[in-house]
PDB file of N, CA, C and O in Angstrom:
ATOM      1  N   MET A 288       0.816  -1.206   0.000  1.00 46.00           N
ATOM      2  CA  MET A 288       0.000   0.000   0.000  1.00 46.00           C
ATOM      3  C   MET A 288       0.855   1.263   0.000  1.00 46.00           C
ATOM      4  O   MET A 288       0.523   2.228  -0.635  1.00 46.00           O
ATOM      5  N   SER A 289       1.955   1.215   0.715  1.00 49.00           N
ATOM      6  CA  SER A 289       2.803   2.406   0.784  1.00 49.00           C
ATOM      7  C   SER A 289       3.393   2.739  -0.578  1.00 49.00           C
ATOM      8  O   SER A 289       3.638   3.886  -0.885  1.00 49.00           O
ATOM      9  N   MET A 290       3.595   1.712  -1.409  1.00 50.00           N
ATOM     10  CA  MET A 290       4.159   1.978  -2.726  1.00 50.00           C
ATOM     11  C   MET A 290       3.188   2.779  -3.569  1.00 50.00           C
ATOM     12  O   MET A 290       3.567   3.704  -4.270  1.00 50.00           O
ATOM     13  N   SER A 291       1.900   2.447  -3.519  1.00 48.00           N
ATOM     14  CA  SER A 291       0.921   3.197  -4.301  1.00 48.00           C
ATOM     15  C   SER A 291       0.780   4.619  -3.758  1.00 48.00           C
ATOM     16  O   SER A 291       0.626   5.563  -4.518  1.00 48.00           O
ATOM     17  N   GLY A 292       0.870   4.789  -2.445  1.00 47.00           N
ATOM     18  CA  GLY A 292       0.819   6.121  -1.847  1.00 47.00           C
ATOM     19  C   GLY A 292       2.042   6.928  -2.205  1.00 47.00           C
ATOM     20  O   GLY A 292       1.965   8.115  -2.481  1.00 47.00           O
ATOM     21  N   ASP A 293       3.201   6.266  -2.238  1.00 48.00           N
ATOM     22  CA  ASP A 293       4.437   6.965  -2.586  1.00 48.00           C
ATOM     23  C   ASP A 293       4.433   7.381  -4.052  1.00 48.00           C
ATOM     24  O   ASP A 293       4.941   8.427  -4.412  1.00 48.00           O
ATOM     25  N   SER A 294       3.846   6.563  -4.912  1.00 49.00           N
ATOM     26  CA  SER A 294       3.848   6.888  -6.335  1.00 49.00           C
ATOM     27  C   SER A 294       2.899   8.047  -6.639  1.00 49.00           C
ATOM     28  O   SER A 294       3.115   8.792  -7.574  1.00 49.00           O
ATOM     29  N   LYS A 295       1.845   8.209  -5.846  1.00 53.00           N
ATOM     30  CA  LYS A 295       0.911   9.313  -6.075  1.00 53.00           C
ATOM     31  C   LYS A 295       1.523  10.644  -5.665  1.00 53.00           C
ATOM     32  O   LYS A 295       1.355  11.639  -6.348  1.00 53.00           O
ATOM     33  N   GLU A 296       2.253  10.669  -4.554  1.00 52.00           N
ATOM     34  CA  GLU A 296       2.816  11.932  -4.062  1.00 52.00           C
ATOM     35  C   GLU A 296       3.839  12.536  -5.027  1.00 52.00           C
ATOM     36  O   GLU A 296       3.743  13.715  -5.335  1.00 52.00           O
ATOM     37  N   PRO A 297       4.785  11.759  -5.544  1.00 57.00           N
ATOM     38  CA  PRO A 297       5.730  12.365  -6.505  1.00 57.00           C
ATOM     39  C   PRO A 297       5.043  12.896  -7.750  1.00 57.00           C
ATOM     40  O   PRO A 297       5.440  13.906  -8.292  1.00 57.00           O
ATOM     41  N   ARG A 298       3.971  12.217  -8.202  1.00 60.00           N
ATOM     42  CA  ARG A 298       3.249  12.731  -9.378  1.00 60.00           C
ATOM     43  C   ARG A 298       2.644  14.092  -9.081  1.00 60.00           C
ATOM     44  O   ARG A 298       2.715  14.998  -9.902  1.00 60.00           O
ATOM     45  N   GLU A 299       2.040  14.243  -7.905  1.00 57.00           N
ATOM     46  CA  GLU A 299       1.459  15.527  -7.534  1.00 57.00           C
ATOM     47  C   GLU A 299       2.552  16.579  -7.376  1.00 57.00           C
ATOM     48  O   GLU A 299       2.391  17.711  -7.808  1.00 57.00           O
ATOM     49  N   GLU A 300       3.661  16.190  -6.754  1.00 57.00           N
ATOM     50  CA  GLU A 300       4.763  17.144  -6.560  1.00 57.00           C
ATOM     51  C   GLU A 300       5.361  17.547  -7.900  1.00 57.00           C
ATOM     52  O   GLU A 300       5.704  18.697  -8.119  1.00 57.00           O
ATOM     53  N   GLN A 301       5.478  16.604  -8.827  1.00 65.00           N
ATOM     54  CA  GLN A 301       6.036  16.918 -10.139  1.00 65.00           C
ATOM     55  C   GLN A 301       5.125  17.866 -10.897  1.00 65.00           C
ATOM     56  O   GLN A 301       5.596  18.743 -11.607  1.00 65.00           O
ATOM     57  N   SER A 302       3.825  17.705 -10.774  1.00 70.00           N
ATOM     58  CA  SER A 302       2.896  18.579 -11.490  1.00 70.00           C
ATOM     59  C   SER A 302       2.836  19.963 -10.858  1.00 70.00           C
ATOM     60  O   SER A 302       2.620  20.948 -11.544  1.00 70.00           O
ATOM     61  N   GLN A 303       3.035  20.048  -9.540  1.00 74.00           N
ATOM     62  CA  GLN A 303       2.958  21.335  -8.852  1.00 74.00           C
ATOM     63  C   GLN A 303       4.289  22.069  -8.862  1.00 74.00           C
ATOM     64  O   GLN A 303       4.313  23.289  -8.863  1.00 74.00           O
ATOM     65  N   ALA A 304       5.399  21.358  -8.883  1.00 82.00           N
ATOM     66  CA  ALA A 304       6.713  21.987  -8.793  1.00 82.00           C
ATOM     67  C   ALA A 304       6.952  22.987  -9.937  1.00 82.00           C
ATOM     68  O   ALA A 304       7.362  24.108  -9.674  1.00 82.00           O
ATOM     69  N   PRO A 305       6.728  22.626 -11.190  1.00 89.00           N
ATOM     70  CA  PRO A 305       6.940  23.601 -12.269  1.00 89.00           C
ATOM     71  C   PRO A 305       6.034  24.822 -12.130  1.00 89.00           C
ATOM     72  O   PRO A 305       6.458  25.941 -12.401  1.00 89.00           O
ATOM     73  N   LEU A 306       4.802  24.609 -11.689  1.00 92.00           N
ATOM     74  CA  LEU A 306       3.865  25.719 -11.510  1.00 92.00           C
ATOM     75  C   LEU A 306       4.386  26.671 -10.443  1.00 92.00           C
ATOM     76  O   LEU A 306       4.408  27.885 -10.638  1.00 92.00           O
ATOM     77  N   ILE A 307       4.838  26.130  -9.334  1.00 94.00           N
ATOM     78  CA  ILE A 307       5.358  26.962  -8.248  1.00 94.00           C
ATOM     79  C   ILE A 307       6.603  27.707  -8.709  1.00 94.00           C
ATOM     80  O   ILE A 307       6.761  28.897  -8.429  1.00 94.00           O
ATOM     81  N   GLU A 308       7.480  27.022  -9.447  1.00 95.00           N
ATOM     82  CA  GLU A 308       8.691  27.682  -9.949  1.00 95.00           C
ATOM     83  C   GLU A 308       8.334  28.828 -10.887  1.00 95.00           C
ATOM     84  O   GLU A 308       8.943  29.899 -10.833  1.00 95.00           O
ATOM     85  N   HIS A 309       7.350  28.624 -11.739  1.00 96.00           N
ATOM     86  CA  HIS A 309       6.935  29.682 -12.663  1.00 96.00           C
ATOM     87  C   HIS A 309       6.328  30.856 -11.902  1.00 96.00           C
ATOM     88  O   HIS A 309       6.563  32.017 -12.251  1.00 96.00           O
ATOM     89  N   LEU A 310       5.554  30.572 -10.876  1.00 96.00           N
ATOM     90  CA  LEU A 310       4.956  31.649 -10.090  1.00 96.00           C
ATOM     91  C   LEU A 310       6.026  32.443  -9.356  1.00 96.00           C
ATOM     92  O   LEU A 310       5.945  33.673  -9.273  1.00 96.00           O
ATOM     93  N   ILE A 311       7.045  31.768  -8.841  1.00 96.00           N
ATOM     94  CA  ILE A 311       8.135  32.461  -8.154  1.00 96.00           C
ATOM     95  C   ILE A 311       8.891  33.344  -9.145  1.00 96.00           C
ATOM     96  O   ILE A 311       9.218  34.494  -8.846  1.00 96.00           O
ATOM     97  N   GLU A 312       9.150  32.805 -10.339  1.00 97.00           N
ATOM     98  CA  GLU A 312       9.855  33.598 -11.353  1.00 97.00           C
ATOM     99  C   GLU A 312       9.003  34.793 -11.781  1.00 97.00           C
ATOM    100  O   GLU A 312       9.515  35.906 -11.940  1.00 97.00           O
ATOM    101  N   LEU A 313       7.710  34.595 -11.949  1.00 98.00           N
ATOM    102  CA  LEU A 313       6.810  35.686 -12.320  1.00 98.00           C
ATOM    103  C   LEU A 313       6.812  36.758 -11.243  1.00 98.00           C
ATOM    104  O   LEU A 313       6.878  37.954 -11.550  1.00 98.00           O
ATOM    105  N   ARG A 314       6.763  36.351  -9.980  1.00 98.00           N
ATOM    106  CA  ARG A 314       6.771  37.309  -8.873  1.00 98.00           C
ATOM    107  C   ARG A 314       8.058  38.119  -8.876  1.00 98.00           C
ATOM    108  O   ARG A 314       8.025  39.344  -8.728  1.00 98.00           O
ATOM    109  N   SER A 315       9.193  37.444  -9.088  1.00 98.00           N
ATOM    110  CA  SER A 315      10.462  38.167  -9.081  1.00 98.00           C
ATOM    111  C   SER A 315      10.531  39.148 -10.251  1.00 98.00           C
ATOM    112  O   SER A 315      11.006  40.274 -10.097  1.00 98.00           O
ATOM    113  N   ARG A 316      10.045  38.756 -11.411  1.00 98.00           N
ATOM    114  CA  ARG A 316      10.055  39.670 -12.562  1.00 98.00           C
ATOM    115  C   ARG A 316       9.136  40.861 -12.336  1.00 98.00           C
ATOM    116  O   ARG A 316       9.474  41.996 -12.692  1.00 98.00           O
ATOM    117  N   LEU A 317       7.968  40.616 -11.757  1.00 98.00           N
ATOM    118  CA  LEU A 317       7.042  41.716 -11.479  1.00 98.00           C
ATOM    119  C   LEU A 317       7.638  42.674 -10.451  1.00 98.00           C
ATOM    120  O   LEU A 317       7.510  43.897 -10.591  1.00 98.00           O
ATOM    121  N   MET A 318       8.297  42.135  -9.420  1.00 98.00           N
ATOM    122  CA  MET A 318       8.919  42.990  -8.404  1.00 98.00           C
ATOM    123  C   MET A 318      10.020  43.839  -9.035  1.00 98.00           C
ATOM    124  O   MET A 318      10.135  45.030  -8.743  1.00 98.00           O
ATOM    125  N   ARG A 319      10.827  43.248  -9.902  1.00 98.00           N
ATOM    126  CA  ARG A 319      11.883  44.020 -10.579  1.00 98.00           C
ATOM    127  C   ARG A 319      11.270  45.125 -11.431  1.00 98.00           C
ATOM    128  O   ARG A 319      11.766  46.253 -11.452  1.00 98.00           O
ATOM    129  N   ALA A 320      10.189  44.799 -12.145  1.00 97.00           N
ATOM    130  CA  ALA A 320       9.548  45.796 -12.994  1.00 97.00           C
ATOM    131  C   ALA A 320       9.002  46.945 -12.159  1.00 97.00           C
ATOM    132  O   ALA A 320       9.163  48.115 -12.517  1.00 97.00           O
ATOM    133  N   VAL A 321       8.364  46.634 -11.032  1.00 97.00           N
ATOM    134  CA  VAL A 321       7.819  47.671 -10.166  1.00 97.00           C
ATOM    135  C   VAL A 321       8.948  48.532  -9.609  1.00 97.00           C
ATOM    136  O   VAL A 321       8.848  49.775  -9.569  1.00 97.00           O
ATOM    137  N   ILE A 322      10.027  47.922  -9.183  1.00 97.00           N
ATOM    138  CA  ILE A 322      11.166  48.682  -8.638  1.00 97.00           C
ATOM    139  C   ILE A 322      11.748  49.591  -9.702  1.00 97.00           C
ATOM    140  O   ILE A 322      12.051  50.771  -9.443  1.00 97.00           O
ATOM    141  N   VAL A 323      11.914  49.084 -10.911  1.00 96.00           N
ATOM    142  CA  VAL A 323      12.456  49.905 -11.988  1.00 96.00           C
ATOM    143  C   VAL A 323      11.542  51.079 -12.282  1.00 96.00           C
ATOM    144  O   VAL A 323      11.992  52.208 -12.467  1.00 96.00           O
ATOM    145  N   ILE A 324      10.240  50.841 -12.322  1.00 95.00           N
ATOM    146  CA  ILE A 324       9.287  51.916 -12.592  1.00 95.00           C
ATOM    147  C   ILE A 324       9.358  52.970 -11.489  1.00 95.00           C
ATOM    148  O   ILE A 324       9.351  54.178 -11.760  1.00 95.00           O
ATOM    149  N   LEU A 325       9.455  52.534 -10.241  1.00 96.00           N
ATOM    150  CA  LEU A 325       9.546  53.487  -9.130  1.00 96.00           C
ATOM    151  C   LEU A 325      10.840  54.288  -9.191  1.00 96.00           C
ATOM    152  O   LEU A 325      10.845  55.496  -8.905  1.00 96.00           O
ATOM    153  N   VAL A 326      11.928  53.646  -9.571  1.00 96.00           N
ATOM    154  CA  VAL A 326      13.213  54.345  -9.651  1.00 96.00           C
ATOM    155  C   VAL A 326      13.205  55.357 -10.785  1.00 96.00           C
ATOM    156  O   VAL A 326      13.713  56.473 -10.657  1.00 96.00           O
ATOM    157  N   VAL A 327      12.601  54.986 -11.911  1.00 94.00           N
ATOM    158  CA  VAL A 327      12.570  55.877 -13.074  1.00 94.00           C
ATOM    159  C   VAL A 327      11.727  57.112 -12.767  1.00 94.00           C
ATOM    160  O   VAL A 327      12.088  58.228 -13.136  1.00 94.00           O
ATOM    161  N   PHE A 328      10.625  56.935 -12.092  1.00 80.00           N
ATOM    162  CA  PHE A 328       9.766  58.078 -11.769  1.00 80.00           C
ATOM    163  C   PHE A 328      10.102  58.560 -10.383  1.00 80.00           C
ATOM    164  O   PHE A 328       9.839  59.586  -9.963  1.00 80.00           O
TER     165      PHE A 328
END
């Protein structure tokens, strides 16, 4: 039973990991853009 439970968790983590990484990258890019806009004005 533990094998089936273990196989489900990595699948969920694999599907969520890229999404989380993209959201973190998007947040960092948005923060840089906001900082640049504030510095320019």
